[in-house]
Amino acid sequence: MFDPDALVAIDFHTHAEEPCGTHHDDGYDDFQAGMAAYFKSPFPHPPTIPETAAYYRERRIGAVIFPVDAERESGYRRYNNEEMAALAAEHSDVLIPFASIDPAKGKMGAREARRLVEHFGIRGFKFHPTFQGFYPNDRSAYVLYEAIAEAGVPALFHTGQTGVGAGMRGGNNMRLKYSNPIYLDDVAADFPDMQIIMAHPSFPWQEEALAVATHKPNVWIDLSGWSPKYFPPILVKYANSLLKDRVLFGSDWPAILPDRWLADFEKLDIKPDVRPLILKENARRLLGI
């Protein structure tokens, strides 16, 4: 069983993508090769869930893990949420499963969300507006948000520029505009009781992200996707002060390894009383564990 007291940190942003590449001609392997080159990742192909669990268990770090359902927009078959949840349950000492549903699935997606929370132990949901090709405040997504809000679990949204598709021809036809964090201001206002996590330093919209988070108390920021040595000074300033209770450690495994992230975070000018909040305590409070 998951025992947060036995862990040194909780990584709020890790990926489970291995089963998505099911056909040799669907472009998924080329896509993953582009990702590995962009992030200088040691993994030519994403680790499996058991491999991920073993890595985190060895380091006594808990991990929020999720797939991304972008098959409609990308053509890459999604990781079955039920399969992902079942595998995560086998490693429940370190893994906390989130699911992913394309908002375009409407009421069908809302029914899936309810079923996943009720019967499969899903603790939250991951969205990637650029990869999934939608604006977060598109009212067609609200039926899914309603199901998530009713279930009382958080929703995590990619924000800012992304390594997904970076360097590929035409950016793999992905549009950065969808991931401007300002669109989450509408979502936070319309769903004030749903906890929303904005993933990553939101380049080039860092100040928009900080504005939304300081204005809407149900909005959090995870620090994944970047080495801390590259964090904008204004992000560090807010993490140390106004938002110290709503900032979360996240690596973006396997693109960025927590070993690297934590080593660079150790050198960052973070107040001693804030450091444990970011590394673990804020995640515990958000997840109720």
CSV table of C-alpha atoms in Angstrom, one decimal:
chain,number,residue,atom,x,y,z
A,1,MET,CA,0.0,0.0,0.0
A,2,PHE,CA,1.1,3.6,-0.7
A,3,ASP,CA,2.7,5.0,2.4
A,4,PRO,CA,3.7,8.6,1.9
A,5,ASP,CA,5.5,8.8,5.2
A,6,ALA,CA,8.0,6.2,3.8
A,7,LEU,CA,8.7,8.3,0.7
A,8,VAL,CA,11.2,11.2,0.3
A,9,ALA,CA,9.1,12.8,-2.5
A,10,ILE,CA,6.1,12.5,-4.8
A,11,ASP,CA,6.7,13.1,-8.5
A,12,PHE,CA,3.4,14.5,-9.8
A,13,HIS,CA,4.2,14.1,-13.5
A,14,THR,CA,5.3,10.7,-15.0
A,15,HIS,CA,4.2,9.1,-18.3
A,16,ALA,CA,3.0,5.6,-19.1
A,17,GLU,CA,3.2,5.4,-22.9
A,18,GLU,CA,4.8,2.0,-23.8
A,19,PRO,CA,1.7,0.1,-25.2
A,20,CYS,CA,0.7,3.0,-27.5
A,21,GLY,CA,3.1,1.9,-30.3
A,22,THR,CA,1.1,-1.0,-31.6
A,23,HIS,CA,1.7,-0.8,-35.3
A,24,HIS,CA,5.1,-0.5,-37.0
A,25,ASP,CA,3.7,2.0,-39.5
A,26,ASP,CA,1.8,4.4,-37.3
A,27,GLY,CA,4.6,6.9,-36.8
A,28,TYR,CA,4.8,6.3,-33.1
A,29,ASP,CA,8.4,5.1,-33.0
A,30,ASP,CA,9.5,8.1,-35.1
A,31,PHE,CA,7.6,10.3,-32.7
A,32,GLN,CA,9.3,8.7,-29.6
A,33,ALA,CA,12.8,9.0,-31.3
A,34,GLY,CA,12.1,12.8,-31.8
A,35,MET,CA,11.2,13.1,-28.1
A,36,ALA,CA,14.3,11.2,-27.0
A,37,ALA,CA,16.5,13.4,-29.1
A,38,TYR,CA,14.9,16.6,-27.8
A,39,PHE,CA,15.2,15.7,-24.1
A,40,LYS,CA,18.5,13.8,-24.6
A,41,SER,CA,16.7,10.9,-22.8
A,42,PRO,CA,18.6,7.7,-22.1
A,43,PHE,CA,15.5,5.7,-23.2
A,44,PRO,CA,15.1,5.0,-27.0
A,45,HIS,CA,11.6,3.8,-26.2
A,46,PRO,CA,9.5,4.6,-23.1
A,47,PRO,CA,9.9,2.2,-20.1
A,48,THR,CA,7.1,-0.1,-19.1
A,49,ILE,CA,5.0,0.5,-16.0
A,50,PRO,CA,6.8,-2.2,-14.0
A,51,GLU,CA,10.2,-0.7,-15.0
A,52,THR,CA,9.0,2.7,-14.0
A,53,ALA,CA,7.8,1.4,-10.6
A,54,ALA,CA,11.1,-0.3,-10.0
A,55,TYR,CA,13.0,2.9,-10.7
A,56,TYR,CA,10.8,4.9,-8.3
A,57,ARG,CA,10.8,2.2,-5.6
A,58,GLU,CA,14.6,2.1,-5.5
A,59,ARG,CA,14.6,5.8,-4.9
A,60,ARG,CA,11.7,5.9,-2.4
A,61,ILE,CA,9.7,8.3,-4.5
A,62,GLY,CA,6.0,8.1,-5.2
A,63,ALA,CA,4.8,8.8,-8.8
A,64,VAL,CA,1.6,10.1,-10.3
A,65,ILE,CA,1.5,8.2,-13.6
A,66,PHE,CA,-0.7,8.6,-16.7
A,67,PRO,CA,-1.1,8.0,-20.4
A,68,VAL,CA,-2.3,10.6,-22.9
A,69,ASP,CA,-5.4,9.8,-25.0
A,70,ALA,CA,-4.5,11.6,-28.3
A,71,GLU,CA,-5.4,8.9,-30.8
A,72,ARG,CA,-8.0,11.0,-32.6
A,73,GLU,CA,-5.6,13.9,-33.2
A,74,SER,CA,-2.3,11.9,-33.6
A,75,GLY,CA,-3.3,8.5,-34.9
A,76,TYR,CA,-1.3,6.7,-32.1
A,77,ARG,CA,-3.5,4.2,-30.4
A,78,ARG,CA,-4.0,5.2,-26.8
A,79,TYR,CA,-2.9,3.2,-23.7
A,80,ASN,CA,-6.1,1.5,-22.4
A,81,ASN,CA,-6.9,3.2,-19.1
A,82,GLU,CA,-8.2,0.1,-17.5
A,83,GLU,CA,-5.0,-1.8,-18.4
A,84,MET,CA,-2.9,1.1,-17.1
A,85,ALA,CA,-4.8,1.2,-13.8
A,86,ALA,CA,-4.5,-2.6,-13.4
A,87,LEU,CA,-0.7,-2.4,-13.9
A,88,ALA,CA,-0.4,0.5,-11.5
A,89,ALA,CA,-2.4,-1.4,-8.9
A,90,GLU,CA,0.3,-4.1,-9.0
A,91,HIS,CA,2.7,-1.4,-7.9
A,92,SER,CA,0.5,0.6,-5.6
A,93,ASP,CA,3.3,1.1,-3.1
A,94,VAL,CA,4.8,3.8,-5.4
A,95,LEU,CA,2.3,4.5,-8.2
A,96,ILE,CA,-0.7,6.7,-8.2
A,97,PRO,CA,-2.8,6.3,-11.4
A,98,PHE,CA,-4.3,9.1,-13.4
A,99,ALA,CA,-6.2,8.4,-16.6
A,100,SER,CA,-6.6,10.3,-19.9
A,101,ILE,CA,-9.7,10.8,-22.0
A,102,ASP,CA,-10.0,12.8,-25.2
A,103,PRO,CA,-12.6,15.5,-24.4
A,104,ALA,CA,-14.0,15.0,-27.9
A,105,LYS,CA,-15.5,11.8,-26.6
A,106,GLY,CA,-18.2,13.9,-24.8
A,107,LYS,CA,-20.8,11.9,-22.8
A,108,MET,CA,-19.0,8.6,-23.6
A,109,GLY,CA,-15.8,10.1,-22.1
A,110,ALA,CA,-17.8,11.3,-19.1
A,111,ARG,CA,-19.2,7.8,-18.5
A,112,GLU,CA,-15.7,6.3,-18.8
A,113,ALA,CA,-14.3,8.9,-16.3
A,114,ARG,CA,-17.0,7.9,-13.7
A,115,ARG,CA,-16.3,4.2,-14.2
A,116,LEU,CA,-12.6,4.6,-13.9
A,117,VAL,CA,-12.8,6.5,-10.6
A,118,GLU,CA,-15.5,4.2,-9.1
A,119,HIS,CA,-14.1,0.8,-10.2
A,120,PHE,CA,-10.5,1.2,-11.2
A,121,GLY,CA,-9.0,3.5,-8.5
A,122,ILE,CA,-8.2,6.3,-10.8
A,123,ARG,CA,-7.1,9.4,-8.8
A,124,GLY,CA,-7.2,12.1,-11.4
A,125,PHE,CA,-7.1,12.9,-15.2
A,126,LYS,CA,-4.4,14.2,-17.6
A,127,PHE,CA,-5.1,16.5,-20.5
A,128,HIS,CA,-2.6,17.7,-23.2
A,129,PRO,CA,-4.3,20.4,-25.2
A,130,THR,CA,-1.6,20.6,-27.9
A,131,PHE,CA,-1.4,16.8,-28.3
A,132,GLN,CA,-5.2,16.4,-28.2
A,133,GLY,CA,-5.9,19.4,-30.3
A,134,PHE,CA,-8.4,21.4,-28.2
A,135,TYR,CA,-8.8,24.6,-26.2
A,136,PRO,CA,-9.3,23.7,-22.5
A,137,ASN,CA,-12.2,26.2,-22.2
A,138,ASP,CA,-14.1,24.7,-25.2
A,139,ARG,CA,-17.5,24.1,-23.8
A,140,SER,CA,-17.7,20.7,-25.5
A,141,ALA,CA,-15.1,19.5,-22.9
A,142,TYR,CA,-17.3,20.6,-20.0
A,143,VAL,CA,-19.4,17.4,-19.9
A,144,LEU,CA,-16.1,15.5,-19.1
A,145,TYR,CA,-15.0,18.1,-16.6
A,146,GLU,CA,-18.4,17.8,-14.8
A,147,ALA,CA,-17.8,14.1,-14.3
A,148,ILE,CA,-14.3,14.8,-13.0
A,149,ALA,CA,-15.6,17.5,-10.6
A,150,GLU,CA,-18.4,15.3,-9.4
A,151,ALA,CA,-15.9,12.5,-8.7
A,152,GLY,CA,-13.8,14.9,-6.6
A,153,VAL,CA,-10.5,14.2,-8.3
A,154,PRO,CA,-8.1,16.7,-9.9
A,155,ALA,CA,-7.4,17.5,-13.6
A,156,LEU,CA,-3.9,18.0,-14.8
A,157,PHE,CA,-3.3,20.1,-18.0
A,158,HIS,CA,-0.2,20.4,-20.0
A,159,THR,CA,0.7,24.1,-20.5
A,160,GLY,CA,3.2,26.0,-22.5
A,161,GLN,CA,5.6,25.0,-25.3
A,162,THR,CA,6.0,21.2,-25.5
A,163,GLY,CA,8.8,18.8,-26.3
A,164,VAL,CA,6.1,16.6,-27.9
A,165,GLY,CA,6.6,17.0,-31.7
A,166,ALA,CA,9.5,19.5,-31.2
A,167,GLY,CA,12.0,19.4,-34.0
A,168,MET,CA,9.8,17.2,-36.2
A,169,ARG,CA,8.5,18.3,-39.5
A,170,GLY,CA,5.8,21.0,-38.9
A,171,GLY,CA,6.1,20.1,-35.2
A,172,ASN,CA,4.3,16.9,-36.0
A,173,ASN,CA,1.3,19.2,-36.9
A,174,MET,CA,0.8,20.1,-33.3
A,175,ARG,CA,-0.4,23.6,-32.3
A,176,LEU,CA,1.1,25.4,-29.3
A,177,LYS,CA,-1.8,27.9,-29.1
A,178,TYR,CA,-4.0,25.3,-27.4
A,179,SER,CA,-1.7,25.2,-24.3
A,180,ASN,CA,-1.7,28.9,-23.3
A,181,PRO,CA,-2.6,28.6,-19.6
A,182,ILE,CA,-5.0,31.6,-19.8
A,183,TYR,CA,-7.6,29.3,-21.2
A,184,LEU,CA,-7.6,27.5,-17.9
A,185,ASP,CA,-8.8,30.6,-16.2
A,186,ASP,CA,-12.3,30.0,-17.6
A,187,VAL,CA,-12.2,26.3,-16.5
A,188,ALA,CA,-11.1,27.3,-13.0
A,189,ALA,CA,-13.9,29.9,-12.7
A,190,ASP,CA,-16.6,27.5,-14.1
A,191,PHE,CA,-15.4,24.6,-11.9
A,192,PRO,CA,-14.3,26.3,-8.7
A,193,ASP,CA,-14.3,23.0,-6.7
A,194,MET,CA,-12.3,21.0,-9.2
A,195,GLN,CA,-8.6,21.1,-8.5
A,196,ILE,CA,-6.6,22.0,-11.6
A,197,ILE,CA,-2.9,21.5,-12.1
A,198,MET,CA,-1.0,23.5,-14.7
A,199,ALA,CA,1.9,21.3,-15.8
A,200,HIS,CA,5.4,22.8,-16.5
A,201,PRO,CA,6.9,26.2,-16.5
A,202,SER,CA,4.5,27.7,-19.1
A,203,PHE,CA,6.9,29.1,-21.7
A,204,PRO,CA,6.3,31.6,-23.2
A,205,TRP,CA,3.2,32.3,-21.0
A,206,GLN,CA,4.8,32.0,-17.5
A,207,GLU,CA,3.2,35.2,-16.2
A,208,GLU,CA,-0.2,34.2,-17.5
A,209,ALA,CA,0.1,30.9,-15.5
A,210,LEU,CA,1.2,32.7,-12.3
A,211,ALA,CA,-1.7,35.2,-12.7
A,212,VAL,CA,-4.2,32.4,-13.0
A,213,ALA,CA,-2.8,30.4,-10.1
A,214,THR,CA,-2.7,33.4,-7.8
A,215,HIS,CA,-6.2,34.5,-8.8
A,216,LYS,CA,-7.9,31.1,-8.6
A,217,PRO,CA,-7.3,29.1,-5.4
A,218,ASN,CA,-8.2,25.8,-7.1
A,219,VAL,CA,-5.2,26.1,-9.5
A,220,TRP,CA,-1.8,24.5,-8.8
A,221,ILE,CA,1.5,24.3,-10.8
A,222,ASP,CA,3.7,21.3,-11.3
A,223,LEU,CA,7.3,22.0,-12.1
A,224,SER,CA,7.9,19.2,-14.6
A,225,GLY,CA,9.4,19.2,-18.0
A,226,TRP,CA,12.3,21.5,-17.2
A,227,SER,CA,15.5,21.2,-15.2
A,228,PRO,CA,15.1,23.5,-12.2
A,229,LYS,CA,18.3,25.3,-13.3
A,230,TYR,CA,16.3,26.8,-16.2
A,231,PHE,CA,13.3,27.9,-14.2
A,232,PRO,CA,12.4,31.6,-14.8
A,233,PRO,CA,13.3,33.7,-11.7
A,234,ILE,CA,9.7,34.9,-11.4
A,235,LEU,CA,8.5,31.3,-11.1
A,236,VAL,CA,11.1,30.6,-8.3
A,237,LYS,CA,9.9,33.8,-6.6
A,238,TYR,CA,6.3,32.8,-6.6
A,239,ALA,CA,7.1,29.2,-5.6
A,240,ASN,CA,8.9,30.6,-2.6
A,241,SER,CA,6.1,32.9,-1.5
A,242,LEU,CA,2.6,33.4,-2.8
A,243,LEU,CA,2.2,29.9,-4.3
A,244,LYS,CA,4.4,27.9,-1.9
A,245,ASP,CA,1.3,25.8,-0.9
A,246,ARG,CA,0.3,25.0,-4.5
A,247,VAL,CA,3.5,24.1,-6.3
A,248,LEU,CA,4.4,20.5,-7.0
A,249,PHE,CA,7.5,18.5,-7.8
A,250,GLY,CA,7.2,16.8,-11.2
A,251,SER,CA,9.9,15.4,-13.4
A,252,ASP,CA,8.2,14.4,-16.8
A,253,TRP,CA,9.6,10.9,-16.6
A,254,PRO,CA,11.0,9.4,-18.8
A,255,ALA,CA,11.9,12.6,-20.7
A,256,ILE,CA,13.5,14.0,-17.6
A,257,LEU,CA,14.8,11.7,-14.9
A,258,PRO,CA,14.0,12.6,-11.3
A,259,ASP,CA,17.6,12.1,-10.4
A,260,ARG,CA,18.6,15.0,-12.6
A,261,TRP,CA,15.6,17.1,-11.5
A,262,LEU,CA,16.2,16.6,-7.8
A,263,ALA,CA,20.0,17.3,-8.1
A,264,ASP,CA,19.3,20.6,-9.9
A,265,PHE,CA,16.5,21.5,-7.5
A,266,GLU,CA,18.9,21.1,-4.6
A,267,LYS,CA,20.9,24.0,-6.0
A,268,LEU,CA,17.9,26.2,-6.4
A,269,ASP,CA,17.4,29.1,-4.0
A,270,ILE,CA,14.3,27.6,-2.3
A,271,LYS,CA,13.5,28.4,1.4
A,272,PRO,CA,14.1,25.5,3.7
A,273,ASP,CA,10.5,25.5,4.9
A,274,VAL,CA,9.2,25.5,1.3
A,275,ARG,CA,11.3,22.7,0.0
A,276,PRO,CA,9.4,19.9,1.7
A,277,LEU,CA,6.1,21.4,0.6
A,278,ILE,CA,7.1,21.3,-3.1
A,279,LEU,CA,8.7,17.9,-2.9
A,280,LYS,CA,5.9,16.0,-1.1
A,281,GLU,CA,3.6,17.8,1.3
A,282,ASN,CA,1.6,19.8,-1.2
A,283,ALA,CA,1.0,16.6,-3.3
A,284,ARG,CA,-0.2,14.8,-0.2
A,285,ARG,CA,-2.7,17.6,0.6
A,286,LEU,CA,-3.9,17.7,-3.0
A,287,LEU,CA,-4.5,14.0,-3.2
A,288,GLY,CA,-5.7,13.6,0.4
A,289,ILE,CA,-3.1,11.1,1.4
